[in-house]
Amino acid sequence: KQEVTQIPAALSVPEGENLVLNCSFTDSAIYNLQWFRQDPGKGLTSLLLIQSSQREQTSGRLNASLDKSSGRSTLYIAASQPGDSATYLCAVRGSSNTGKLIFGQGTTLQVKP
Amino acid sequence: KAGVTQTPRYLIKTRGQQVTLSCSPISGHRSVSWYQQTPGQGLQFLFEYFSETQRNKGNFPGRFSGRQFSNSRSEMNVSTLELGDSALYLCASSLGYRDDYGYTFGSGTRLTVV
């Protein structure tokens, strides 16, 4: 059974700092991995999607990496801003035969001005 | 381009009642999935529909059901509501089934059972 873990559960950093959020999964046989952002009381906003054959994806100040063999993904946020404050969730899709995403519990990030 | 639209945004229901939530996917998207989000359990998969057929189902009781229409819009129904059904219900859409385009989520419906 696939399990997804995100560490740390919460993180508080000063503005401008570079930071790394971690996501680990127990079954390396994944189809893809997606990082989302969730603001309080809102839905999920997709940040980056990494296919199982890819090593990383970049969008602006965000870079996500994937190491299937070790069951790990990281989300790197460069030059953090107060607007980056949110909960970040990673989700794993197990195969092409299912659209079911298995989510981690998330990392709640606070960026202080 | 309109995103995933969920209605209503908020609902308050009494225990024992039933409720229907609606989800309109992004135009052209044919796959719709539903998730329940609670503080204790996080995000949990409910079910997935493609071409009006349920493709996968999560581990929820039979009180939770859904359907998809020919225009890809989807509804989920919860009967005999319990206090523990209070949650944010999220709908996600994708272009197709067995594709690799990822999922786009709606803003959710906040259900409160009193």
GROMACS .gro file of C-alpha atoms in nm:
model
  227
    1LYS     CA    1   0.000   0.000   0.000
    2GLN     CA    2   0.143   0.334  -0.108
    3GLU     CA    3   0.209   0.585   0.170
    4VAL     CA    4   0.324   0.943   0.121
    5THR     CA    5   0.501   1.138   0.393
    6GLN     CA    6   0.593   1.504   0.399
    7ILE     CA    7   0.852   1.650   0.630
    8PRO     CA    8   0.849   1.893   0.799
    9ALA     CA    9   0.482   1.939   0.886
   10ALA     CA   10   0.538   2.312   0.935
   11LEU     CA   11   0.811   2.555   0.845
   12SER     CA   12   0.865   2.922   0.920
   13VAL     CA   13   1.136   3.117   0.737
   14PRO     CA   14   1.230   3.483   0.684
   15GLU     CA   15   1.159   3.640   0.349
   16GLY     CA   16   1.428   3.583   0.086
   17GLU     CA   17   1.542   3.246   0.212
   18ASN     CA   18   1.575   2.946  -0.018
   19LEU     CA   19   1.398   2.639   0.113
   20VAL     CA   20   1.337   2.273   0.044
   21LEU     CA   21   1.022   2.074   0.112
   22ASN     CA   22   1.047   1.698   0.124
   23CYS     CA   23   0.812   1.423   0.009
   24SER     CA   24   0.876   1.051   0.040
   25PHE     CA   25   0.674   0.755  -0.085
   26THR     CA   26   0.696   0.387   0.001
   27ASP     CA   27   0.632   0.227  -0.341
   28SER     CA   28   0.868   0.341  -0.615
   29ALA     CA   29   0.637   0.211  -0.890
   30ILE     CA   30   0.468   0.543  -0.956
   31TYR     CA   31   0.322   0.691  -1.274
   32ASN     CA   32   0.383   1.054  -1.182
   33LEU     CA   33   0.406   1.293  -0.889
   34GLN     CA   34   0.235   1.629  -0.859
   35TRP     CA   35   0.302   1.918  -0.621
   36PHE     CA   36   0.011   2.138  -0.517
   37ARG     CA   37  -0.036   2.450  -0.314
   38GLN     CA   38  -0.339   2.510  -0.092
   39ASP     CA   39  -0.433   2.841   0.064
   40PRO     CA   40  -0.651   2.830   0.379
   41GLY     CA   41  -1.005   2.719   0.300
   42LYS     CA   42  -0.935   2.701  -0.071
   43GLY     CA   43  -0.887   2.435  -0.335
   44LEU     CA   44  -0.558   2.300  -0.466
   45THR     CA   45  -0.343   2.480  -0.720
   46SER     CA   46  -0.114   2.262  -0.927
   47LEU     CA   47   0.249   2.374  -0.916
   48LEU     CA   48   0.451   2.107  -1.093
   49LEU     CA   49   0.392   1.764  -1.245
   50ILE     CA   50   0.682   1.520  -1.280
   51GLN     CA   51   0.644   1.207  -1.488
   52SER     CA   52   0.810   0.888  -1.363
   53SER     CA   53   1.068   0.910  -1.643
   54GLN     CA   54   1.171   1.266  -1.549
   55ARG     CA   55   1.420   1.383  -1.291
   56GLU     CA   56   1.302   1.739  -1.240
   57GLN     CA   57   1.066   2.015  -1.345
   58THR     CA   58   1.101   2.389  -1.309
   59SER     CA   59   0.854   2.675  -1.306
   60GLY     CA   60   0.976   3.021  -1.213
   61ARG     CA   61   1.120   3.010  -0.862
   62LEU     CA   62   1.006   2.651  -0.813
   63ASN     CA   63   1.203   2.339  -0.890
   64ALA     CA   64   1.083   1.988  -0.817
   65SER     CA   65   1.302   1.680  -0.836
   66LEU     CA   66   1.214   1.314  -0.838
   67ASP     CA   67   1.424   1.015  -0.736
   68LYS     CA   68   1.205   0.710  -0.787
   69SER     CA   69   1.461   0.459  -0.669
   70SER     CA   70   1.487   0.620  -0.327
   71GLY     CA   71   1.117   0.713  -0.314
   72ARG     CA   72   1.180   1.085  -0.275
   73SER     CA   73   1.081   1.416  -0.424
   74THR     CA   74   1.182   1.765  -0.320
   75LEU     CA   75   1.028   2.102  -0.393
   76TYR     CA   76   1.282   2.383  -0.394
   77ILE     CA   77   1.155   2.738  -0.353
   78ALA     CA   78   1.404   3.010  -0.431
   79ALA     CA   79   1.399   3.357  -0.275
   80SER     CA   80   1.083   3.295  -0.073
   81GLN     CA   81   0.819   3.568  -0.044
   82PRO     CA   82   0.532   3.624   0.203
   83GLY     CA   83   0.292   3.532  -0.079
   84ASP     CA   84   0.442   3.183  -0.080
   85SER     CA   85   0.283   3.120   0.260
   86ALA     CA   86   0.048   2.823   0.214
   87THR     CA   87   0.027   2.449   0.260
   88TYR     CA   88   0.223   2.248   0.005
   89LEU     CA   89   0.104   1.899  -0.081
   90CYS     CA   90   0.263   1.627  -0.286
   91ALA     CA   91   0.055   1.356  -0.449
   92VAL     CA   92   0.155   1.033  -0.614
   93ARG     CA   93  -0.033   0.859  -0.893
   94GLY     CA   94   0.034   0.486  -0.887
   95SER     CA   95  -0.032   0.384  -1.245
   96SER     CA   96  -0.197   0.488  -1.569
   97ASN     CA   97  -0.492   0.262  -1.485
   98THR     CA   98  -0.609   0.482  -1.206
   99GLY     CA   99  -0.648   0.852  -1.157
  100LYS     CA  100  -0.634   0.805  -0.781
  101LEU     CA  101  -0.386   1.040  -0.619
  102ILE     CA  102  -0.235   0.954  -0.282
  103PHE     CA  103  -0.154   1.268  -0.089
  104GLY     CA  104   0.090   1.348   0.184
  105GLN     CA  105  -0.031   1.543   0.486
  106GLY     CA  106   0.134   1.859   0.360
  107THR     CA  107   0.390   2.111   0.479
  108THR     CA  108   0.253   2.442   0.605
  109LEU     CA  109   0.491   2.719   0.512
  110GLN     CA  110   0.501   3.065   0.666
  111VAL     CA  111   0.729   3.324   0.512
  112LYS     CA  112   0.778   3.621   0.740
  113PRO     CA  113   0.836   3.971   0.596
  114LYS     CA  114  -1.055   2.939  -1.994
  115ALA     CA  115  -1.283   2.852  -1.702
  116GLY     CA  116  -1.143   2.624  -1.435
  117VAL     CA  117  -1.312   2.345  -1.246
  118THR     CA  118  -1.637   2.477  -1.100
  119GLN     CA  119  -1.791   2.332  -0.787
  120THR     CA  120  -2.129   2.427  -0.651
  121PRO     CA  121  -2.238   2.515  -0.397
  122ARG     CA  122  -1.938   2.660  -0.216
  123TYR     CA  123  -2.088   2.610   0.129
  124LEU     CA  124  -2.357   2.383   0.268
  125ILE     CA  125  -2.500   2.327   0.612
  126LYS     CA  126  -2.705   2.012   0.657
  127THR     CA  127  -2.861   1.824   0.947
  128ARG     CA  128  -2.769   1.469   1.043
  129GLY     CA  129  -2.973   1.215   0.851
  130GLN     CA  130  -3.031   1.439   0.550
  131GLN     CA  131  -2.879   1.382   0.211
  132VAL     CA  132  -2.677   1.619  -0.005
  133THR     CA  133  -2.577   1.651  -0.369
  134LEU     CA  134  -2.262   1.831  -0.479
  135SER     CA  135  -2.189   1.934  -0.835
  136CYS     CA  136  -1.869   1.960  -1.036
  137SER     CA  137  -1.819   2.101  -1.385
  138PRO     CA  138  -1.477   2.010  -1.526
  139ILE     CA  139  -1.262   2.225  -1.749
  140SER     CA  140  -1.405   2.234  -2.099
  141GLY     CA  141  -1.277   1.933  -2.291
  142HIS     CA  142  -1.178   1.739  -1.981
  143ARG     CA  143  -1.348   1.403  -1.958
  144SER     CA  144  -1.213   1.259  -1.634
  145VAL     CA  145  -1.347   1.371  -1.296
  146SER     CA  146  -1.232   1.261  -0.952
  147TRP     CA  147  -1.364   1.345  -0.607
  148TYR     CA  148  -1.174   1.381  -0.278
  149GLN     CA  149  -1.269   1.442   0.082
  150GLN     CA  150  -1.041   1.662   0.293
  151THR     CA  151  -1.057   1.665   0.672
  152PRO     CA  152  -0.806   1.793   0.929
  153GLY     CA  153  -0.758   1.444   1.071
  154GLN     CA  154  -0.745   1.228   0.758
  155GLY     CA  155  -0.614   1.474   0.503
  156LEU     CA  156  -0.712   1.423   0.139
  157GLN     CA  157  -0.879   1.092   0.063
  158PHE     CA  158  -0.990   0.961  -0.275
  159LEU     CA  159  -1.362   0.900  -0.316
  160PHE     CA  160  -1.414   0.797  -0.678
  161GLU     CA  161  -1.320   0.864  -1.036
  162TYR     CA  162  -1.534   0.887  -1.348
  163PHE     CA  163  -1.456   0.877  -1.717
  164SER     CA  164  -1.706   0.858  -2.002
  165GLU     CA  165  -1.993   0.830  -1.754
  166THR     CA  166  -1.840   0.520  -1.596
  167GLN     CA  167  -1.695   0.487  -1.250
  168ARG     CA  168  -1.336   0.370  -1.299
  169ASN     CA  169  -1.212   0.357  -0.943
  170LYS     CA  170  -1.360   0.387  -0.597
  171GLY     CA  171  -1.200   0.471  -0.265
  172ASN     CA  172  -1.266   0.313   0.070
  173PHE     CA  173  -1.584   0.494   0.166
  174PRO     CA  174  -1.923   0.353   0.272
  175GLY     CA  175  -2.202   0.306   0.022
  176ARG     CA  176  -2.367   0.626   0.145
  177PHE     CA  177  -2.124   0.803  -0.083
  178SER     CA  178  -2.215   0.775  -0.449
  179GLY     CA  179  -2.158   0.966  -0.767
  180ARG     CA  180  -2.230   0.986  -1.133
  181GLN     CA  181  -2.108   1.154  -1.447
  182PHE     CA  182  -2.320   1.292  -1.727
  183SER     CA  183  -2.261   1.290  -2.101
  184ASN     CA  184  -2.125   1.647  -2.086
  185SER     CA  185  -1.864   1.526  -1.828
  186ARG     CA  186  -2.026   1.716  -1.542
  187SER     CA  187  -2.032   1.509  -1.226
  188GLU     CA  188  -2.234   1.494  -0.908
  189MET     CA  189  -2.168   1.322  -0.582
  190ASN     CA  190  -2.435   1.233  -0.331
  191VAL     CA  191  -2.406   1.158   0.037
  192SER     CA  192  -2.709   1.003   0.203
  193THR     CA  193  -2.794   0.976   0.571
  194LEU     CA  194  -2.539   1.240   0.667
  195GLU     CA  195  -2.325   1.191   0.976
  196LEU     CA  196  -2.132   1.452   1.174
  197GLY     CA  197  -1.811   1.295   1.049
  198ASP     CA  198  -1.903   1.378   0.690
  199SER     CA  199  -1.825   1.743   0.761
  200ALA     CA  200  -1.538   1.818   0.527
  201LEU     CA  201  -1.413   2.005   0.223
  202TYR     CA  202  -1.510   1.806  -0.086
  203LEU     CA  203  -1.283   1.865  -0.382
  204CYS     CA  204  -1.334   1.776  -0.742
  205ALA     CA  205  -1.051   1.739  -0.993
  206SER     CA  206  -1.056   1.706  -1.368
  207SER     CA  207  -0.813   1.576  -1.625
  208LEU     CA  208  -0.811   1.568  -2.002
  209GLY     CA  209  -0.858   1.195  -2.032
  210TYR     CA  210  -0.806   0.861  -1.870
  211ARG     CA  211  -0.465   0.697  -1.862
  212ASP     CA  212  -0.306   1.022  -1.966
  213ASP     CA  213  -0.023   1.211  -1.805
  214TYR     CA  214  -0.148   1.568  -1.795
  215GLY     CA  215  -0.209   1.585  -1.423
  216TYR     CA  216  -0.517   1.704  -1.242
  217THR     CA  217  -0.676   2.046  -1.193
  218PHE     CA  218  -0.877   2.098  -0.877
  219GLY     CA  219  -1.179   2.313  -0.807
  220SER     CA  220  -1.223   2.540  -0.504
  221GLY     CA  221  -1.428   2.280  -0.321
  222THR     CA  222  -1.759   2.258  -0.139
  223ARG     CA  223  -1.744   2.303   0.235
  224LEU     CA  224  -2.003   2.074   0.393
  225THR     CA  225  -2.097   2.117   0.758
  226VAL     CA  226  -2.324   1.858   0.920
  227VAL     CA  227  -2.494   1.968   1.241
   0.00000   0.00000   0.00000
